[in-house]
Amino acid sequence: MHILKDQPIRRQVVAITCALLVPFIVAAAWSADRSRIEHADELREQAASVAATAGAYLNTYLSGLDSMASALARHPAVMTLDKPQCDLLFEAVLRDQPLILNIVVSDVTGAVKGSGVPSDNSRVSSNAMPYFSDTIRTGKPQVSDLMTGRISNRPTIVLSYPVRSAQGALVGVLGLGLNLPRLQTLFSDIPLPEGSVVTLADRNSRVLARSRDAERFIGKLSDPHPTAPRDVPRTQIRTALDNVERSYGNAVVDRGPWLLSVGIPTSLATMRVAPLVRRNLAIVLITMAAILLLSLGLSTSMSRGIDTLRAAVQRIADGDLSPPQRNSAPNRELTRLQDAFITMAANLRETHLALDHQVEQERKMRETLQSLQRQVVRQERLAAVGVLVSGVAHELNNPLQAILGTLELLERDRNIAPAVLEEIAFVKTQSGRAREIIRNLSRFSSQQSGPPTLVDLREVMTEVVQLRRRDLDASGIGLTVEVQTERKVWANFTEVEQVTLNFVINAQQSIEAAERSRGRILMRVFDVGKRVRLEVQDDGPGVTPEDEPKLFQPFFTTKPVGKGTGLGLSVSYGIIESYGGTIGHHPNEWGGATFFFELPVTDPSVRPSPPAGNKGTSKSDDRPPLLHRSVSPRV
Ligand code: ADP
């Protein structure tokens, strides 16, 4: 069992079935051997019973012969040894006695005085035939050994009887020669199985008659160690003269005494068992084949069901949580297992989805938190900067006012040389610029703007063109304006103008930074659904991908110190967002940048209130903090 542990179920079933085959075959072989032994016993009993019957018959027959012989011995013709009469008498008797070869009567000298078979007047030699002299000597019946009949010239055994005269004197010997070949014919007629043999042996175990191959074995010793007939067991197994092993049944014929043996070949028992063995084997093999086929069928369908489950488990282990298919299972246990597995897979999938959802929510919350955190930090920084800027602007404004006032007074002084006046004018211009910057910073930090009105973006563009035309011409930059809508938006004119102006100034500075002799800017306004869109497109170098995410962050600038503050787009973002619009950037077909904003179209009859609370705050997580500023044209 242990070595089968790692084998597939089908191989295990085959191995177990083959292992089962061994005890089955052993049982079949044992049963066949038992049957063979029983058959051998039966055959031995059959042989013993036939031998007993035949022996009894022979004993009866020989008793009859004795009676007939004593009757013949008392016949007058025999008592008087009258040869012609005896010949006639014996011939008549022989006709009715086929088992008697001849009947002979001789006087005490051995001269033949009568014979059933015609004979010359020969004599019986007492030397050659001891039974004759024994009969004369004892006056009692005798039995000869196997001999060849002197008259018949055939093998025979002679039963001799004394013949007495009327006075009781021994006058002769009556001999009855047994017809042994005839006896053999009778033996052959006994219904026995093929190969059986019936043997009659004398007291010296010499074969007297044999139902098979008599001429070969008559006169030979049937047993190399002669045993007296009465000492031979009733049944025995031995190998006969023809080298065939047989089961023998033995019976004693008292007259001899002789031994009548009936032998049935032992191989017959094996032959009789052979069909049974074949039948048993066939039953075992057919049964085992049926069991094997059945088990193979069952195990195949089982292993197919298990394989399907294993494939589904592997699929889930590989991360595919789609619901497993329901297949037909070979039995109820596997069906239940499959159902339980499908339920488990469904629960696993639900848990997995819930976890995914939770993780996604947590990620979003984390991002929101981080964004809010960044926003708070920026807002706080901006608020601090705003306070600082407003304080500095206020402090600087007074001395600047004093400087400017003093300069104006100096300009009016007629005693001052023209060269000094030029210097005063220069100082006045630079101080004016400083005052303008301070004013802007002041406005930026105070976050103030005027009330919203209906704004026509065409007017905004006209204002911006007027402000920038001369400067752009000086830089060799062509400005084109396209107007495709007349619809108005609800906003503060100055703020929208500030955003547009910022776009145009950035476009101009971008073209100038490329150090080209010429450039172009396209400013256009058109409808996008329920919104009006204003775009400023330039053919400058455009925005690099790294800078793009930072464009609308406060203080982000790529310009040299003094030229850029990084507040223009951030402030624009805040303005447009505060009116519910969108602001953005994209690269254009000229290779430069296009900045745009979209504002909702306003029905002139309705006067919407601007989205309260939006000013100066962000609406979206990713939006930069909103800043407002008033931008005066940069000169
Ligand atoms: P500033 O102009 O003071 O730098 P802005 O917020 O207006 O601040 O602009 C931020 C940055 O955006 C600029 O420094 C510049 O790098 C980039 N930018 C804005 N407009 C353009 C443009 N039209 N082409 C290329 N870069 C631009």
mmCIF file of N, CA and C in Angstrom, residues 161-251:
data_model
loop_
_atom_site.group_PDB
_atom_site.id
_atom_site.type_symbol
_atom_site.label_atom_id
_atom_site.label_comp_id
_atom_site.label_asym_id
_atom_site.label_seq_id
_atom_site.Cartn_x
_atom_site.Cartn_y
_atom_site.Cartn_z
ATOM 1 N N TYR A 161 -9.130 -82.760 -9.439
ATOM 2 C CA TYR A 161 -9.997 -83.399 -8.423
ATOM 3 C C TYR A 161 -9.701 -84.921 -8.421
ATOM 4 N N PRO A 162 -9.729 -85.551 -7.269
ATOM 5 C CA PRO A 162 -9.521 -87.031 -7.243
ATOM 6 C C PRO A 162 -10.767 -87.768 -7.771
ATOM 7 N N VAL A 163 -10.506 -88.859 -8.489
ATOM 8 C CA VAL A 163 -11.617 -89.692 -8.984
ATOM 9 C C VAL A 163 -11.498 -91.041 -8.254
ATOM 10 N N ARG A 164 -12.608 -91.430 -7.628
ATOM 11 C CA ARG A 164 -12.561 -92.679 -6.858
ATOM 12 C C ARG A 164 -13.527 -93.687 -7.463
ATOM 13 N N SER A 165 -13.166 -94.964 -7.249
ATOM 14 C CA SER A 165 -14.056 -96.035 -7.731
ATOM 15 C C SER A 165 -15.250 -96.134 -6.784
ATOM 16 N N ALA A 166 -16.136 -97.022 -7.163
ATOM 17 C CA ALA A 166 -17.335 -97.211 -6.340
ATOM 18 C C ALA A 166 -16.949 -97.681 -4.945
ATOM 19 N N GLN A 167 -15.746 -98.275 -4.898
ATOM 20 C CA GLN A 167 -15.324 -98.785 -3.594
ATOM 21 C C GLN A 167 -14.557 -97.706 -2.813
ATOM 22 N N GLY A 168 -14.381 -96.644 -3.414
ATOM 23 C CA GLY A 168 -13.703 -95.536 -2.704
ATOM 24 C C GLY A 168 -12.222 -95.486 -2.976
ATOM 25 N N ALA A 169 -11.696 -96.342 -3.832
ATOM 26 C CA ALA A 169 -10.258 -96.313 -4.111
ATOM 27 C C ALA A 169 -9.948 -95.248 -5.145
ATOM 28 N N LEU A 170 -8.800 -94.541 -4.969
ATOM 29 C CA LEU A 170 -8.412 -93.488 -5.907
ATOM 30 C C LEU A 170 -8.013 -94.140 -7.226
ATOM 31 N N VAL A 171 -8.757 -93.795 -8.297
ATOM 32 C CA VAL A 171 -8.484 -94.457 -9.574
ATOM 33 C C VAL A 171 -7.927 -93.472 -10.601
ATOM 34 N N GLY A 172 -8.156 -92.239 -10.331
ATOM 35 C CA GLY A 172 -7.654 -91.268 -11.337
ATOM 36 C C GLY A 172 -7.799 -89.822 -10.858
ATOM 37 N N VAL A 173 -7.464 -88.903 -11.812
ATOM 38 C CA VAL A 173 -7.535 -87.452 -11.486
ATOM 39 C C VAL A 173 -8.310 -86.738 -12.593
ATOM 40 N N LEU A 174 -9.293 -85.979 -12.156
ATOM 41 C CA LEU A 174 -10.081 -85.184 -13.140
ATOM 42 C C LEU A 174 -9.487 -83.758 -13.183
ATOM 43 N N GLY A 175 -9.171 -83.287 -14.346
ATOM 44 C CA GLY A 175 -8.581 -81.912 -14.459
ATOM 45 C C GLY A 175 -9.446 -80.992 -15.297
ATOM 46 N N LEU A 176 -9.749 -79.868 -14.762
ATOM 47 C CA LEU A 176 -10.518 -78.846 -15.517
ATOM 48 C C LEU A 176 -9.555 -77.671 -15.823
ATOM 49 N N GLY A 177 -9.228 -77.492 -17.070
ATOM 50 C CA GLY A 177 -8.328 -76.373 -17.465
ATOM 51 C C GLY A 177 -9.122 -75.101 -17.721
ATOM 52 N N LEU A 178 -8.783 -74.070 -17.019
ATOM 53 C CA LEU A 178 -9.536 -72.792 -17.182
ATOM 54 C C LEU A 178 -9.119 -72.092 -18.465
ATOM 55 N N ASN A 179 -10.086 -71.558 -19.153
ATOM 56 C CA ASN A 179 -9.831 -70.830 -20.410
ATOM 57 C C ASN A 179 -9.463 -69.370 -20.058
ATOM 58 N N LEU A 180 -8.153 -69.168 -19.829
ATOM 59 C CA LEU A 180 -7.717 -67.838 -19.359
ATOM 60 C C LEU A 180 -7.980 -66.737 -20.400
ATOM 61 N N PRO A 181 -7.699 -66.976 -21.683
ATOM 62 C CA PRO A 181 -8.032 -65.893 -22.671
ATOM 63 C C PRO A 181 -9.492 -65.512 -22.628
ATOM 64 N N ARG A 182 -10.341 -66.499 -22.429
ATOM 65 C CA ARG A 182 -11.783 -66.217 -22.373
ATOM 66 C C ARG A 182 -12.117 -65.354 -21.129
ATOM 67 N N LEU A 183 -11.404 -65.757 -20.036
ATOM 68 C CA LEU A 183 -11.598 -64.985 -18.798
ATOM 69 C C LEU A 183 -11.217 -63.510 -19.027
ATOM 70 N N GLN A 184 -10.110 -63.349 -19.797
ATOM 71 C CA GLN A 184 -9.666 -61.977 -20.108
ATOM 72 C C GLN A 184 -10.725 -61.212 -20.902
ATOM 73 N N THR A 185 -11.389 -61.900 -21.799
ATOM 74 C CA THR A 185 -12.447 -61.254 -22.584
ATOM 75 C C THR A 185 -13.547 -60.770 -21.654
ATOM 76 N N LEU A 186 -13.840 -61.634 -20.649
ATOM 77 C CA LEU A 186 -14.873 -61.233 -19.691
ATOM 78 C C LEU A 186 -14.440 -59.987 -18.906
ATOM 79 N N PHE A 187 -13.154 -60.029 -18.510
ATOM 80 C CA PHE A 187 -12.616 -58.863 -17.785
ATOM 81 C C PHE A 187 -12.762 -57.593 -18.624
ATOM 82 N N SER A 188 -12.496 -57.780 -19.930
ATOM 83 C CA SER A 188 -12.551 -56.588 -20.808
ATOM 84 C C SER A 188 -13.960 -56.039 -20.918
ATOM 85 N N ASP A 189 -14.932 -56.950 -20.695
ATOM 86 C CA ASP A 189 -16.327 -56.490 -20.830
ATOM 87 C C ASP A 189 -16.795 -55.657 -19.625
ATOM 88 N N ILE A 190 -16.044 -55.736 -18.540
ATOM 89 C CA ILE A 190 -16.465 -54.956 -17.358
ATOM 90 C C ILE A 190 -16.391 -53.468 -17.713
ATOM 91 N N PRO A 191 -17.503 -52.754 -17.515
ATOM 92 C CA PRO A 191 -17.486 -51.322 -17.900
ATOM 93 C C PRO A 191 -16.606 -50.503 -16.948
ATOM 94 N N LEU A 192 -15.433 -50.157 -17.454
ATOM 95 C CA LEU A 192 -14.475 -49.370 -16.654
ATOM 96 C C LEU A 192 -13.960 -48.196 -17.492
ATOM 97 N N PRO A 193 -13.459 -47.168 -16.843
ATOM 98 C CA PRO A 193 -12.951 -46.023 -17.613
ATOM 99 C C PRO A 193 -11.770 -46.418 -18.503
ATOM 100 N N GLU A 194 -11.562 -45.552 -19.512
ATOM 101 C CA GLU A 194 -10.492 -45.769 -20.478
ATOM 102 C C GLU A 194 -9.141 -45.928 -19.758
ATOM 103 N N GLY A 195 -8.365 -46.933 -20.221
ATOM 104 C CA GLY A 195 -7.025 -47.113 -19.643
ATOM 105 C C GLY A 195 -7.020 -48.001 -18.417
ATOM 106 N N SER A 196 -8.215 -48.482 -17.991
ATOM 107 C CA SER A 196 -8.282 -49.326 -16.793
ATOM 108 C C SER A 196 -7.838 -50.757 -17.156
ATOM 109 N N VAL A 197 -7.468 -51.494 -16.132
ATOM 110 C CA VAL A 197 -7.017 -52.869 -16.380
ATOM 111 C C VAL A 197 -7.521 -53.772 -15.234
ATOM 112 N N VAL A 198 -7.891 -55.010 -15.628
ATOM 113 C CA VAL A 198 -8.293 -56.004 -14.614
ATOM 114 C C VAL A 198 -7.273 -57.146 -14.717
ATOM 115 N N THR A 199 -6.676 -57.447 -13.594
ATOM 116 C CA THR A 199 -5.607 -58.455 -13.604
ATOM 117 C C THR A 199 -5.944 -59.562 -12.599
ATOM 118 N N LEU A 200 -5.636 -60.799 -13.013
ATOM 119 C CA LEU A 200 -5.752 -61.927 -12.071
ATOM 120 C C LEU A 200 -4.343 -62.486 -11.909
ATOM 121 N N ALA A 201 -3.863 -62.464 -10.669
ATOM 122 C CA ALA A 201 -2.497 -62.955 -10.413
ATOM 123 C C ALA A 201 -2.550 -64.084 -9.401
ATOM 124 N N ASP A 202 -1.593 -64.994 -9.548
ATOM 125 C CA ASP A 202 -1.585 -66.127 -8.606
ATOM 126 C C ASP A 202 -0.912 -65.725 -7.303
ATOM 127 N N ARG A 203 -0.709 -66.686 -6.410
ATOM 128 C CA ARG A 203 -0.198 -66.338 -5.080
ATOM 129 C C ARG A 203 1.231 -65.798 -5.119
ATOM 130 N N ASN A 204 1.907 -66.063 -6.291
ATOM 131 C CA ASN A 204 3.275 -65.543 -6.436
ATOM 132 C C ASN A 204 3.298 -64.234 -7.229
ATOM 133 N N SER A 205 2.165 -63.652 -7.369
ATOM 134 C CA SER A 205 2.012 -62.386 -8.103
ATOM 135 C C SER A 205 2.323 -62.555 -9.597
ATOM 136 N N ARG A 206 2.177 -63.753 -10.096
ATOM 137 C CA ARG A 206 2.402 -63.968 -11.525
ATOM 138 C C ARG A 206 1.080 -63.722 -12.253
ATOM 139 N N VAL A 207 1.124 -63.004 -13.323
ATOM 140 C CA VAL A 207 -0.105 -62.609 -14.015
ATOM 141 C C VAL A 207 -0.704 -63.825 -14.703
ATOM 142 N N LEU A 208 -2.002 -64.107 -14.344
ATOM 143 C CA LEU A 208 -2.693 -65.227 -14.970
ATOM 144 C C LEU A 208 -3.550 -64.736 -16.121
ATOM 145 N N ALA A 209 -4.175 -63.636 -15.910
ATOM 146 C CA ALA A 209 -5.049 -63.077 -16.963
ATOM 147 C C ALA A 209 -5.019 -61.556 -16.814
ATOM 148 N N ARG A 210 -5.150 -60.887 -17.967
ATOM 149 C CA ARG A 210 -5.084 -59.410 -17.937
ATOM 150 C C ARG A 210 -5.989 -58.878 -19.034
ATOM 151 N N SER A 211 -6.776 -57.898 -18.701
ATOM 152 C CA SER A 211 -7.763 -57.422 -19.687
ATOM 153 C C SER A 211 -7.094 -56.657 -20.828
ATOM 154 N N ARG A 212 -5.871 -56.156 -20.642
ATOM 155 C CA ARG A 212 -5.175 -55.427 -21.725
ATOM 156 C C ARG A 212 -3.795 -56.038 -21.927
ATOM 157 N N ASP A 213 -3.359 -56.083 -23.148
ATOM 158 C CA ASP A 213 -2.014 -56.550 -23.506
ATOM 159 C C ASP A 213 -1.663 -57.865 -22.802
ATOM 160 N N ALA A 214 -2.615 -58.821 -22.794
ATOM 161 C CA ALA A 214 -2.424 -60.068 -22.059
ATOM 162 C C ALA A 214 -1.205 -60.816 -22.570
ATOM 163 N N GLU A 215 -1.069 -60.918 -23.904
ATOM 164 C CA GLU A 215 0.022 -61.726 -24.478
ATOM 165 C C GLU A 215 1.397 -61.209 -24.030
ATOM 166 N N ARG A 216 1.485 -59.843 -23.724
ATOM 167 C CA ARG A 216 2.781 -59.274 -23.316
ATOM 168 C C ARG A 216 3.099 -59.585 -21.857
ATOM 169 N N PHE A 217 2.024 -59.631 -21.037
ATOM 170 C CA PHE A 217 2.307 -59.663 -19.600
ATOM 171 C C PHE A 217 1.951 -60.965 -18.896
ATOM 172 N N ILE A 218 1.259 -61.887 -19.558
ATOM 173 C CA ILE A 218 0.882 -63.134 -18.872
ATOM 174 C C ILE A 218 2.134 -63.911 -18.485
ATOM 175 N N GLY A 219 2.155 -64.381 -17.291
ATOM 176 C CA GLY A 219 3.295 -65.143 -16.780
ATOM 177 C C GLY A 219 4.319 -64.258 -16.097
ATOM 178 N N LYS A 220 4.210 -62.881 -16.302
ATOM 179 C CA LYS A 220 5.191 -62.000 -15.671
ATOM 180 C C LYS A 220 4.738 -61.642 -14.255
ATOM 181 N N LEU A 221 5.710 -61.203 -13.467
ATOM 182 C CA LEU A 221 5.377 -60.799 -12.098
ATOM 183 C C LEU A 221 4.684 -59.436 -12.132
ATOM 184 N N SER A 222 3.518 -59.377 -11.543
ATOM 185 C CA SER A 222 2.815 -58.088 -11.533
ATOM 186 C C SER A 222 3.428 -57.150 -10.507
ATOM 187 N N ASP A 223 4.127 -57.706 -9.539
ATOM 188 C CA ASP A 223 4.756 -56.895 -8.493
ATOM 189 C C ASP A 223 6.177 -57.431 -8.295
ATOM 190 N N PRO A 224 7.190 -56.573 -8.390
ATOM 191 C CA PRO A 224 8.564 -57.081 -8.239
ATOM 192 C C PRO A 224 8.818 -57.704 -6.858
ATOM 193 N N HIS A 225 7.971 -57.299 -5.888
ATOM 194 C CA HIS A 225 8.095 -57.910 -4.547
ATOM 195 C C HIS A 225 6.801 -58.658 -4.264
ATOM 196 N N PRO A 226 6.770 -59.918 -4.659
ATOM 197 C CA PRO A 226 5.508 -60.679 -4.538
ATOM 198 C C PRO A 226 4.981 -60.678 -3.109
ATOM 199 N N THR A 227 3.676 -60.463 -3.021
ATOM 200 C CA THR A 227 3.017 -60.459 -1.719
ATOM 201 C C THR A 227 1.874 -61.465 -1.786
ATOM 202 N N ALA A 228 1.671 -62.176 -0.690
ATOM 203 C CA ALA A 228 0.563 -63.138 -0.664
ATOM 204 C C ALA A 228 -0.747 -62.399 -0.877
ATOM 205 N N PRO A 229 -1.680 -62.924 -1.674
ATOM 206 C CA PRO A 229 -2.929 -62.210 -2.019
ATOM 207 C C PRO A 229 -3.658 -61.683 -0.792
ATOM 208 N N ARG A 230 -3.649 -62.453 0.276
ATOM 209 C CA ARG A 230 -4.429 -62.002 1.429
ATOM 210 C C ARG A 230 -3.752 -60.827 2.153
ATOM 211 N N ASP A 231 -2.457 -60.624 1.862
ATOM 212 C CA ASP A 231 -1.736 -59.524 2.520
ATOM 213 C C ASP A 231 -1.794 -58.220 1.717
ATOM 214 N N VAL A 232 -2.329 -58.329 0.532
ATOM 215 C CA VAL A 232 -2.377 -57.107 -0.309
ATOM 216 C C VAL A 232 -3.525 -56.204 0.190
ATOM 217 N N PRO A 233 -3.260 -54.909 0.376
ATOM 218 C CA PRO A 233 -4.347 -54.038 0.883
ATOM 219 C C PRO A 233 -5.524 -53.942 -0.091
ATOM 220 N N ARG A 234 -6.648 -53.547 0.447
ATOM 221 C CA ARG A 234 -7.879 -53.494 -0.362
ATOM 222 C C ARG A 234 -7.722 -52.507 -1.522
ATOM 223 N N THR A 235 -7.103 -51.370 -1.225
ATOM 224 C CA THR A 235 -6.851 -50.388 -2.303
ATOM 225 C C THR A 235 -5.394 -49.958 -2.210
ATOM 226 N N GLN A 236 -4.841 -49.602 -3.353
ATOM 227 C CA GLN A 236 -3.455 -49.113 -3.387
ATOM 228 C C GLN A 236 -3.231 -48.366 -4.713
ATOM 229 N N ILE A 237 -2.166 -47.537 -4.662
ATOM 230 C CA ILE A 237 -1.779 -46.875 -5.910
ATOM 231 C C ILE A 237 -0.408 -47.411 -6.269
ATOM 232 N N ARG A 238 -0.289 -47.959 -7.450
ATOM 233 C CA ARG A 238 1.042 -48.425 -7.858
ATOM 234 C C ARG A 238 1.147 -48.329 -9.367
ATOM 235 N N THR A 239 2.419 -48.415 -9.783
ATOM 236 C CA THR A 239 2.693 -48.350 -11.221
ATOM 237 C C THR A 239 2.760 -49.777 -11.736
ATOM 238 N N ALA A 240 1.951 -50.062 -12.732
ATOM 239 C CA ALA A 240 1.845 -51.424 -13.231
ATOM 240 C C ALA A 240 2.968 -51.739 -14.212
ATOM 241 N N LEU A 241 2.860 -52.961 -14.778
ATOM 242 C CA LEU A 241 3.916 -53.410 -15.687
ATOM 243 C C LEU A 241 4.051 -52.504 -16.901
ATOM 244 N N ASP A 242 2.939 -51.916 -17.323
ATOM 245 C CA ASP A 242 2.998 -51.033 -18.504
ATOM 246 C C ASP A 242 3.386 -49.603 -18.128
ATOM 247 N N ASN A 243 3.913 -49.456 -16.909
ATOM 248 C CA ASN A 243 4.414 -48.143 -16.433
ATOM 249 C C ASN A 243 3.337 -47.065 -16.322
ATOM 250 N N VAL A 244 2.113 -47.502 -16.118
ATOM 251 C CA VAL A 244 1.033 -46.522 -15.927
ATOM 252 C C VAL A 244 0.637 -46.565 -14.461
ATOM 253 N N GLU A 245 0.548 -45.365 -13.857
ATOM 254 C CA GLU A 245 0.155 -45.340 -12.447
ATOM 255 C C GLU A 245 -1.358 -45.487 -12.353
ATOM 256 N N ARG A 246 -1.778 -46.398 -11.488
ATOM 257 C CA ARG A 246 -3.226 -46.633 -11.372
ATOM 258 C C ARG A 246 -3.615 -46.767 -9.911
ATOM 259 N N SER A 247 -4.901 -46.487 -9.668
ATOM 260 C CA SER A 247 -5.493 -46.764 -8.361
ATOM 261 C C SER A 247 -6.066 -48.176 -8.434
ATOM 262 N N TYR A 248 -5.622 -49.035 -7.541
ATOM 263 C CA TYR A 248 -6.052 -50.435 -7.625
ATOM 264 C C TYR A 248 -7.021 -50.770 -6.498
ATOM 265 N N GLY A 249 -8.033 -51.549 -6.891
ATOM 266 C CA GLY A 249 -8.917 -52.167 -5.908
ATOM 267 C C GLY A 249 -8.639 -53.674 -5.976
ATOM 268 N N ASN A 250 -8.396 -54.322 -4.849
ATOM 269 C CA ASN A 250 -7.989 -55.747 -4.856
ATOM 270 C C ASN A 250 -9.035 -56.623 -4.153
ATOM 271 N N ALA A 251 -9.206 -57.818 -4.701
ATOM 272 C CA ALA A 251 -10.112 -58.785 -4.054
ATOM 273 C C ALA A 251 -9.459 -60.177 -4.153
#
